[in-house]
Tab-separated table of C-alpha atoms in Angstrom:
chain	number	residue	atom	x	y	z
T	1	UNK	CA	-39.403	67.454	61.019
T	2	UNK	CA	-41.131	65.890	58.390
T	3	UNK	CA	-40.730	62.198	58.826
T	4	UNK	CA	-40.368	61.039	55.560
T	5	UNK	CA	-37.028	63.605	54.975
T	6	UNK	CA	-35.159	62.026	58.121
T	7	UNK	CA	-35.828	58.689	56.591
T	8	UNK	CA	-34.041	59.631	52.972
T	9	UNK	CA	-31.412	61.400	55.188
T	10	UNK	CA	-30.617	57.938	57.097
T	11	UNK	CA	-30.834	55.566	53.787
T	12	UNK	CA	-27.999	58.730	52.131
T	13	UNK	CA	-26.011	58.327	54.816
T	14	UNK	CA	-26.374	54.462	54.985
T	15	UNK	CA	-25.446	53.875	50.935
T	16	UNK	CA	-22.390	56.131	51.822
T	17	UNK	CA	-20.948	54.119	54.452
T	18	UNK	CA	-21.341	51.031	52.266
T	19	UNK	CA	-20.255	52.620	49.371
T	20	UNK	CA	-16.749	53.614	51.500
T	21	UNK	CA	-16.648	50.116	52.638
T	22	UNK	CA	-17.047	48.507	49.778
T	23	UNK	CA	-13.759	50.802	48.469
T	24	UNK	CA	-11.658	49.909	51.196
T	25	UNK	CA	-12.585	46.487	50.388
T	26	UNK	CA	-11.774	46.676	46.665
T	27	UNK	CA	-8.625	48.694	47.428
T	28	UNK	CA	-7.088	46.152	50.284
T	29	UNK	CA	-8.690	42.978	47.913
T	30	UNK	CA	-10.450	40.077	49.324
T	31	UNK	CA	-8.958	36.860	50.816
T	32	UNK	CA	-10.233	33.198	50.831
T	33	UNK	CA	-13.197	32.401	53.229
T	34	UNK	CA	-11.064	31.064	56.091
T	35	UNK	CA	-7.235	31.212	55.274
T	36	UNK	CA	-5.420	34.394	56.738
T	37	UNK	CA	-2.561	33.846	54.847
T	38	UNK	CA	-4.204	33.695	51.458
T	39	UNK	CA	-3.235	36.174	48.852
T	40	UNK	CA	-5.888	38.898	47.484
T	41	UNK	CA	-7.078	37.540	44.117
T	42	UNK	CA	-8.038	41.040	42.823
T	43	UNK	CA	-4.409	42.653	43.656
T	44	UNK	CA	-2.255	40.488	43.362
T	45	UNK	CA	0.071	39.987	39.961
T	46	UNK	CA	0.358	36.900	38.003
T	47	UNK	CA	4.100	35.830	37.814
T	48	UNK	CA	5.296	33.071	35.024
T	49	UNK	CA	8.590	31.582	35.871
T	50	UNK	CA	9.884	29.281	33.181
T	51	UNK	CA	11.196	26.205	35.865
T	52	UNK	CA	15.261	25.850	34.411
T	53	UNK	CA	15.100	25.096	30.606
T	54	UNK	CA	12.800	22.045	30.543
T	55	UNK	CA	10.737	23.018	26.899
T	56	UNK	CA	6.761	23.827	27.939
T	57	UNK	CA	7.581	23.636	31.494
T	58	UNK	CA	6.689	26.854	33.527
T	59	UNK	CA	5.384	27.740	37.013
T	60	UNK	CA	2.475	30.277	37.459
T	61	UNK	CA	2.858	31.844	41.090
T	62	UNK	CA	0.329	34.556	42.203
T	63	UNK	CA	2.574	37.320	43.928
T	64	UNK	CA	1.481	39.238	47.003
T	65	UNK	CA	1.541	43.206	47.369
T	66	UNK	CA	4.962	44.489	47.325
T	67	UNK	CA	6.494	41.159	45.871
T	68	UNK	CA	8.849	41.785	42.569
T	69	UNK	CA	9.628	39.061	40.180
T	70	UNK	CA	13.120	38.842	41.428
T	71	UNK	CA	11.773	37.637	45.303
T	72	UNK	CA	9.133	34.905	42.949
T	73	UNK	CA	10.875	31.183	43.668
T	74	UNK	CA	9.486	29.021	41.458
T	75	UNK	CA	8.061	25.555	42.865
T	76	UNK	CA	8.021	23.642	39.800
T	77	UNK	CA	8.876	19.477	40.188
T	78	UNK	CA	11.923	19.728	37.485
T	79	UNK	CA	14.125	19.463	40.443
T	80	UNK	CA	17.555	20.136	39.799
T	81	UNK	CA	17.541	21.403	36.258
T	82	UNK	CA	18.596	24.774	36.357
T	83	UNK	CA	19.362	25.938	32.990
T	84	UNK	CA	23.515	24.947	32.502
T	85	UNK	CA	22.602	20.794	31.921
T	86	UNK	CA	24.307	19.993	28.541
T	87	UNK	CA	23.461	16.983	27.179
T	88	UNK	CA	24.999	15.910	24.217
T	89	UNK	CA	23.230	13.150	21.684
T	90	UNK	CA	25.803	10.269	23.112
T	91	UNK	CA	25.486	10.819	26.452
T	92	UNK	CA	25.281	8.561	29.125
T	93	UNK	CA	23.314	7.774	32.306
T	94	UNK	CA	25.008	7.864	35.902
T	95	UNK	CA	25.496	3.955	36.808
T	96	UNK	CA	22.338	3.421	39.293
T	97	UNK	CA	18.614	3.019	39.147
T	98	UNK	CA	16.276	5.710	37.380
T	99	UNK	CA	12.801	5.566	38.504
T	100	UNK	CA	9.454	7.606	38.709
T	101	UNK	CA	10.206	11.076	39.924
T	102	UNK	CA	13.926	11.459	39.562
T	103	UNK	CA	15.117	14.203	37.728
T	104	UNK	CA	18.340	15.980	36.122
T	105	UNK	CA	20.867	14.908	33.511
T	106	UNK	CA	20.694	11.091	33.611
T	107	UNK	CA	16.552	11.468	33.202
T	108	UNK	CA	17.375	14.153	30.504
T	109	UNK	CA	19.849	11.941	28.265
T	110	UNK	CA	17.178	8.763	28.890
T	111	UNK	CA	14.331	10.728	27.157
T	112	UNK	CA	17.023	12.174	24.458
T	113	UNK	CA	17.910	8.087	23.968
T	114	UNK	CA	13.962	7.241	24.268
T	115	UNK	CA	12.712	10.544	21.749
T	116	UNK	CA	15.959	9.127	19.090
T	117	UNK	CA	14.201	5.893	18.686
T	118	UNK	CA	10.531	7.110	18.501
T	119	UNK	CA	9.634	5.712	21.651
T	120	UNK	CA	8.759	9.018	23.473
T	121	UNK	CA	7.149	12.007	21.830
T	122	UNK	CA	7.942	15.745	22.890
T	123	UNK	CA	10.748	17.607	24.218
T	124	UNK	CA	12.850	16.063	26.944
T	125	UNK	CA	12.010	17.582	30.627
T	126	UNK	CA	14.439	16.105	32.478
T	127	UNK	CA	11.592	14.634	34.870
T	128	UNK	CA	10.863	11.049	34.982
T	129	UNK	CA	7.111	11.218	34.728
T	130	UNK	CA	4.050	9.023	33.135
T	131	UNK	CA	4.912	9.106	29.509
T	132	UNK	CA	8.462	8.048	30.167
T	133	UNK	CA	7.604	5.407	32.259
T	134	UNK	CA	5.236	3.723	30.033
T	135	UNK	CA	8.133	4.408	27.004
T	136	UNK	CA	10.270	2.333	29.406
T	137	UNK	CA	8.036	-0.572	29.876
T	138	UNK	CA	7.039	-0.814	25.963
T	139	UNK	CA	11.152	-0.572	24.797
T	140	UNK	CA	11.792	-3.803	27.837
T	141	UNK	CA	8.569	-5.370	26.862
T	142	UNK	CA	10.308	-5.318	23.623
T	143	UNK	CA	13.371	-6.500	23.956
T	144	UNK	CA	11.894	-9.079	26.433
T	145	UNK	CA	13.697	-7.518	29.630
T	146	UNK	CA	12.558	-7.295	33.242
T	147	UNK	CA	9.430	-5.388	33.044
T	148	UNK	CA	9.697	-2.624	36.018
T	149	UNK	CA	9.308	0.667	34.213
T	150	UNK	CA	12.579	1.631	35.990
T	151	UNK	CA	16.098	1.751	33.983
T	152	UNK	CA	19.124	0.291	34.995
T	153	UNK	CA	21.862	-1.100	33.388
T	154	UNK	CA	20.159	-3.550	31.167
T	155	UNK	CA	17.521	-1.093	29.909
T	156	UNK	CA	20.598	1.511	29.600
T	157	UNK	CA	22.188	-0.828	27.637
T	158	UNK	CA	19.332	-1.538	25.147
T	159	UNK	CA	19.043	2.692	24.598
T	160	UNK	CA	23.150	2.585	24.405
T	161	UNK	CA	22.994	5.114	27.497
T	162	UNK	CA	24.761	2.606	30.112
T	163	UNK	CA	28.212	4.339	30.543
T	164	UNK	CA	31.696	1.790	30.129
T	165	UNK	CA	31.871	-0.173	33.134
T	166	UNK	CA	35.278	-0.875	33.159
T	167	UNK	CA	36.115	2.776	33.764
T	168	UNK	CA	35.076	1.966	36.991
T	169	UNK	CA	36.389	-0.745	38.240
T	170	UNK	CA	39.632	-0.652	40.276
T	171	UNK	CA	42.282	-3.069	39.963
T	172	UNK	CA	44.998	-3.122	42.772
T	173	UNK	CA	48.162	-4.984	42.966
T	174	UNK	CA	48.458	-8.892	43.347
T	175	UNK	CA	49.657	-8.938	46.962
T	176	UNK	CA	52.764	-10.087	48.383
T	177	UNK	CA	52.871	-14.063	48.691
T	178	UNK	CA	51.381	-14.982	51.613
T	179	UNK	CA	49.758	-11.383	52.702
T	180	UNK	CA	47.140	-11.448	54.772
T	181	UNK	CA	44.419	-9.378	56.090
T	182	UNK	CA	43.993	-8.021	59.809
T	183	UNK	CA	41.925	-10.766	60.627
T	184	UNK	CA	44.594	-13.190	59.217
T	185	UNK	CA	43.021	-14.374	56.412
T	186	UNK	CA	45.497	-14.833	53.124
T	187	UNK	CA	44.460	-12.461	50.374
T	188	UNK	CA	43.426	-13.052	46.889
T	189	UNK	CA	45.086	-12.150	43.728
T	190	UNK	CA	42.132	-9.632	43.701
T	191	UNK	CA	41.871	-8.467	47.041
T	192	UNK	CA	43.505	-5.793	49.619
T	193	UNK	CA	43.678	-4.556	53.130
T	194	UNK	CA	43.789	-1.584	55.007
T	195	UNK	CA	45.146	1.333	53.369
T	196	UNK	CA	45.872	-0.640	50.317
T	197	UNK	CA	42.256	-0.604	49.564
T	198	UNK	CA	40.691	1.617	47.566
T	199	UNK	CA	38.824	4.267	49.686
T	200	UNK	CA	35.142	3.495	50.417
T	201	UNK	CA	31.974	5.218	48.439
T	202	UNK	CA	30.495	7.989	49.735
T	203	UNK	CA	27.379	7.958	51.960
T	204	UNK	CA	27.818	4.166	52.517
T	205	UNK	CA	26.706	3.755	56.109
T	206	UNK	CA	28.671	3.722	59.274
T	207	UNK	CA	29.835	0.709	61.428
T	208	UNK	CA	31.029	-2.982	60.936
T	209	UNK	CA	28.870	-3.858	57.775
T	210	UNK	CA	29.817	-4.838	54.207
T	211	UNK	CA	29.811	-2.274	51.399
T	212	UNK	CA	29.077	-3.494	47.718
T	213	UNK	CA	29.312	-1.029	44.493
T	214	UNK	CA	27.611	-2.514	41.989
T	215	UNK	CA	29.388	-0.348	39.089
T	216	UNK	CA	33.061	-1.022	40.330
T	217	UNK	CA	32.314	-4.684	40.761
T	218	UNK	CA	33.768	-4.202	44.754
T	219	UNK	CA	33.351	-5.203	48.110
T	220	UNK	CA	34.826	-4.016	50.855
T	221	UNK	CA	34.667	-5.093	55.101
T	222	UNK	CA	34.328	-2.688	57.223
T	223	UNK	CA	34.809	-2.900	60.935
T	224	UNK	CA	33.232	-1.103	63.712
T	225	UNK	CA	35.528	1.974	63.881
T	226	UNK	CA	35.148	2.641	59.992
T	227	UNK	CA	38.870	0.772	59.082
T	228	UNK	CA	38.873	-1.267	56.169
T	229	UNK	CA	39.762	-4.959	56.986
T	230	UNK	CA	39.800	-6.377	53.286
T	231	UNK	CA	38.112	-5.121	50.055
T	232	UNK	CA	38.019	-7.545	46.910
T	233	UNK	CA	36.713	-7.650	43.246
T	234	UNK	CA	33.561	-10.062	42.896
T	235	UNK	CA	31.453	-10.405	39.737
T	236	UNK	CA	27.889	-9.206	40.106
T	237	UNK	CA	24.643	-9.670	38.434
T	238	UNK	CA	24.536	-9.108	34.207
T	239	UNK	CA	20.567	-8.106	35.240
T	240	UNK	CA	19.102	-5.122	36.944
T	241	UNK	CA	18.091	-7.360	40.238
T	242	UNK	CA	20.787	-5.966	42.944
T	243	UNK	CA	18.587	-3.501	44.936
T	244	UNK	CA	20.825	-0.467	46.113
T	245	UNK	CA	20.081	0.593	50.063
T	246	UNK	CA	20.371	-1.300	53.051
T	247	UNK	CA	20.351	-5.132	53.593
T	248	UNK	CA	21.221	-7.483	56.104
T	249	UNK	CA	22.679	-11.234	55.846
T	250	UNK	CA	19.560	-13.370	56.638
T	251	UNK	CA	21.007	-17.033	56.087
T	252	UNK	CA	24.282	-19.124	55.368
T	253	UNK	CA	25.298	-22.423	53.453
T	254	UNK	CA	28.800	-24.088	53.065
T	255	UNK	CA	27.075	-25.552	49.892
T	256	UNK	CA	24.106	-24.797	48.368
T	257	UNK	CA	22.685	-25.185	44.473
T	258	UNK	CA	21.622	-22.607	41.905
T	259	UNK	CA	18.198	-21.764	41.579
T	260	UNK	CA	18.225	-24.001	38.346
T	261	UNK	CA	20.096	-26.662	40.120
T	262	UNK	CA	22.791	-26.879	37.390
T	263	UNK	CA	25.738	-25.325	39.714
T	264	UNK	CA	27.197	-25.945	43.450
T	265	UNK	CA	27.870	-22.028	45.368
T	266	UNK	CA	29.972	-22.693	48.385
T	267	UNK	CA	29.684	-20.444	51.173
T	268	UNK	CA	27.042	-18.934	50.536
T	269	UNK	CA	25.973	-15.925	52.007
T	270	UNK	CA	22.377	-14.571	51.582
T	271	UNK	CA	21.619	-11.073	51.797
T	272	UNK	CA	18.404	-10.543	49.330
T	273	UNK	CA	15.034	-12.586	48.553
T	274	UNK	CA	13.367	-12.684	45.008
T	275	UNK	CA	10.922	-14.546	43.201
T	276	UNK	CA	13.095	-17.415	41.768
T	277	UNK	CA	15.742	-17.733	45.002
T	278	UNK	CA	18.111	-15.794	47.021
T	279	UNK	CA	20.713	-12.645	46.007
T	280	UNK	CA	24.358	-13.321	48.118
T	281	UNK	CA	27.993	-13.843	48.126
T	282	UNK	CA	29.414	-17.330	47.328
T	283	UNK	CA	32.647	-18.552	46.014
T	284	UNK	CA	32.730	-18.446	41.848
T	285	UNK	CA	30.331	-21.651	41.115
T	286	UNK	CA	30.924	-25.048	39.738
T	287	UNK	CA	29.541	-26.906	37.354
T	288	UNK	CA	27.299	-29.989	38.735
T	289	UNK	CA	28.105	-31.838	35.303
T	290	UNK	CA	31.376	-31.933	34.965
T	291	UNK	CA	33.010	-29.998	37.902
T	292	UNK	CA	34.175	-26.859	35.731
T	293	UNK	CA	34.156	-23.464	37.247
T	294	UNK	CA	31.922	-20.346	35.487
T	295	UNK	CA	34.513	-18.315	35.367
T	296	UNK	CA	38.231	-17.798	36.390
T	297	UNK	CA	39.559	-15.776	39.276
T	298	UNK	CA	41.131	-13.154	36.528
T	299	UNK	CA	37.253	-12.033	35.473
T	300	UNK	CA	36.407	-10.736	38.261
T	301	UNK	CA	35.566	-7.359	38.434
T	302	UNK	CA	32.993	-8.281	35.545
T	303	UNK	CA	29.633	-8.672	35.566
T	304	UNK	CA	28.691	-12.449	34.722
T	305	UNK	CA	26.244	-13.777	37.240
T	306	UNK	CA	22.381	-13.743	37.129
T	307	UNK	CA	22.045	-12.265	40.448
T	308	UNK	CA	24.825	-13.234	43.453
T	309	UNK	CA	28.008	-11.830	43.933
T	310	UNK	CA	30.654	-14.228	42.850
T	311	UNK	CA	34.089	-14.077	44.598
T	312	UNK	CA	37.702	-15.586	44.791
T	313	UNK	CA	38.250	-18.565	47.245
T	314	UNK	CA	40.418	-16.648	49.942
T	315	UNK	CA	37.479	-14.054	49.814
T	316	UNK	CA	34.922	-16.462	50.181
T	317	UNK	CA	36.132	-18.066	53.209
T	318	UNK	CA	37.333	-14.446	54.822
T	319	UNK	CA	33.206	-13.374	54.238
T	320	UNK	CA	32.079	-16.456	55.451
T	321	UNK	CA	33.544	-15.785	59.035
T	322	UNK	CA	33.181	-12.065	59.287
T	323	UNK	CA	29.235	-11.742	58.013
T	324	UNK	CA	27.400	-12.989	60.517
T	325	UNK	CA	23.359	-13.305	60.841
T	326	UNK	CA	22.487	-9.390	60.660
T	327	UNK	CA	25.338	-8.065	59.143
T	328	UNK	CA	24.365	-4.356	57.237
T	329	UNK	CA	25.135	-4.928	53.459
T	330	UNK	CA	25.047	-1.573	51.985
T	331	UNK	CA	24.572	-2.180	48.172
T	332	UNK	CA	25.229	1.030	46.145
């Protein structure tokens, strides 16, 4: 056989076997280098899933052989917008903290408030991302609030987002003369026991700890089965400088001064640090000039303070026995 024939023979039937290779290849599509779950590039469909109705918002998902839009989820960061939020121009916020990365119809009705005044420009995502944050910290730097790029009530206020307080705040009875609570202690003209309390807030901890919601202006004492001893009115903080979560009482005074030493708060009871002095519960304060309280027992349920939780006498005494060092303070 002539030698140089078998050798164009082998290199045919070499360049066919690559060629049919190099099919299969093309037909099946090629993976990345070392990930066997990877998706071929060459097959595969490009899927575009607007993410709920945030404006210029859409996800880009490569689909896999046999994959139909309907099975695509998209994985878009717009959270819980789904395409049925309605936010009218006077809306308001939900009464808590808004922050970096929350999203839905409180983040949607900030930028609405925030795009209204010029302060943000584009459509409103519902996402609380960069641009929103720094629209956040110019309006507070403006209107010389507490610079945090977060929003909570003050900010709200400033946009006109901050929904009416008093709607929820919860006023019970006056109780009977000389009612008292299950630890004996007499009741206030603002406070209640047991069942007569108003039920507690959802997701607000378990065990004997104290529960304070900031937007109903109430406290309540819980013991270690989940019963409500006592739950009172107080007035909280005008400022955004009550931290919801978990806290625990760290210290106690029978008398103690404000942080600008123009006020004596008895029975004091500390459950938060900041820069300029402690966050607690103390009995409504008196002026150090002339003896004259800040407020009177009938305003509470308002917010007046600069930070502590203000409270009736007979509540104030009741907290000062039943928080001891440790005691969970679940601030909502």
């Amino acid at each position: 056989m002539d030698p140089s024939r078998d050798l164009r023979t082998k290199q045919y039937l070499m360049l066919a076997v690559i060629v049919a290779v190099g099919g299969a290849w093309l037909a099946i599509g090629a993976t990345s280098n070392d990930d066997p779950t990877a998706v071929s590039a060459t097959t595969a469909p490009i899927v575009t899933v607007a993410a709920g109705d945030a404006p210029a918002t859409a996800t880009t998902i490569v689909a896999g052989p046999g994959v139909t839009n309907a099975a695509v989820t998209p994985t878009s960061e717009v959270g819980d917008l789904v395409g049925e939020e309605d936010v009218p121009e006077d809306c308001t916020i939900a009464p808590r903290t808004l922050r970096t990365g929350d999203t839905g119809a409180s983040v949607l009705c900030l930028q609405k408030a925030l795009i209204r005044e010029s302060r943000l420009v584009g459509a409103a995502s519902g996402t609380f991302d960069g641009p929103t944050r720094t629209a956040v910290i110019a309006l507070q730097t403006e209107k010389s609030l507490f610079v945090d790029g977060e929003v909570g009530r003050e900010s709200a206020l400033a946009l006109g987002i901050w929904p009416e307080e008093k709607l929820n705040v919860v006023r019970t009875p006056p109780p009977a003369p000389g009612a008292k609570d299950s630890m004996g202690f007499p009741l206030s003209s603002v406070a209640s026991a047991g069942d007569d309390a108003p039920p507690l807030p959802p997701n607000s901890g378990e065990g004997r700890r104290l529960v304070y919601d900031r937007s109903g202006q109430r406290v309540w004492a819980v013991d270690k089965d989940g019963t409500i001893i006592r739950s009172w009115l107080v007035s909280g903080s005008q400022y955004n400088n009550e931290l919801p979560g978990t806290h625990k009482v760290y210290s106690k005074s029978e008398v103690t001064t404000a942080w600008n030493g123009k006020a004596f708060l008895k029975l004091m009871v500390r459950w938060m640090r900041t820069e300029i002095g402690a966050i607690g519960f103390h009995q409504i304060p008196v002026r150090r000039s002339d003896g004259s309280v800040y407020q009177t027992e009938e305003e509470l349920g308002t917010r007046l303070s600069g930070g502590c939780q203000r409270q009736a006498k007979e509540d104030a005494e009741f907290l000062w026995t039943f928080a001891k060092i440790g005691t969970p303070v679940i601030v909502i």
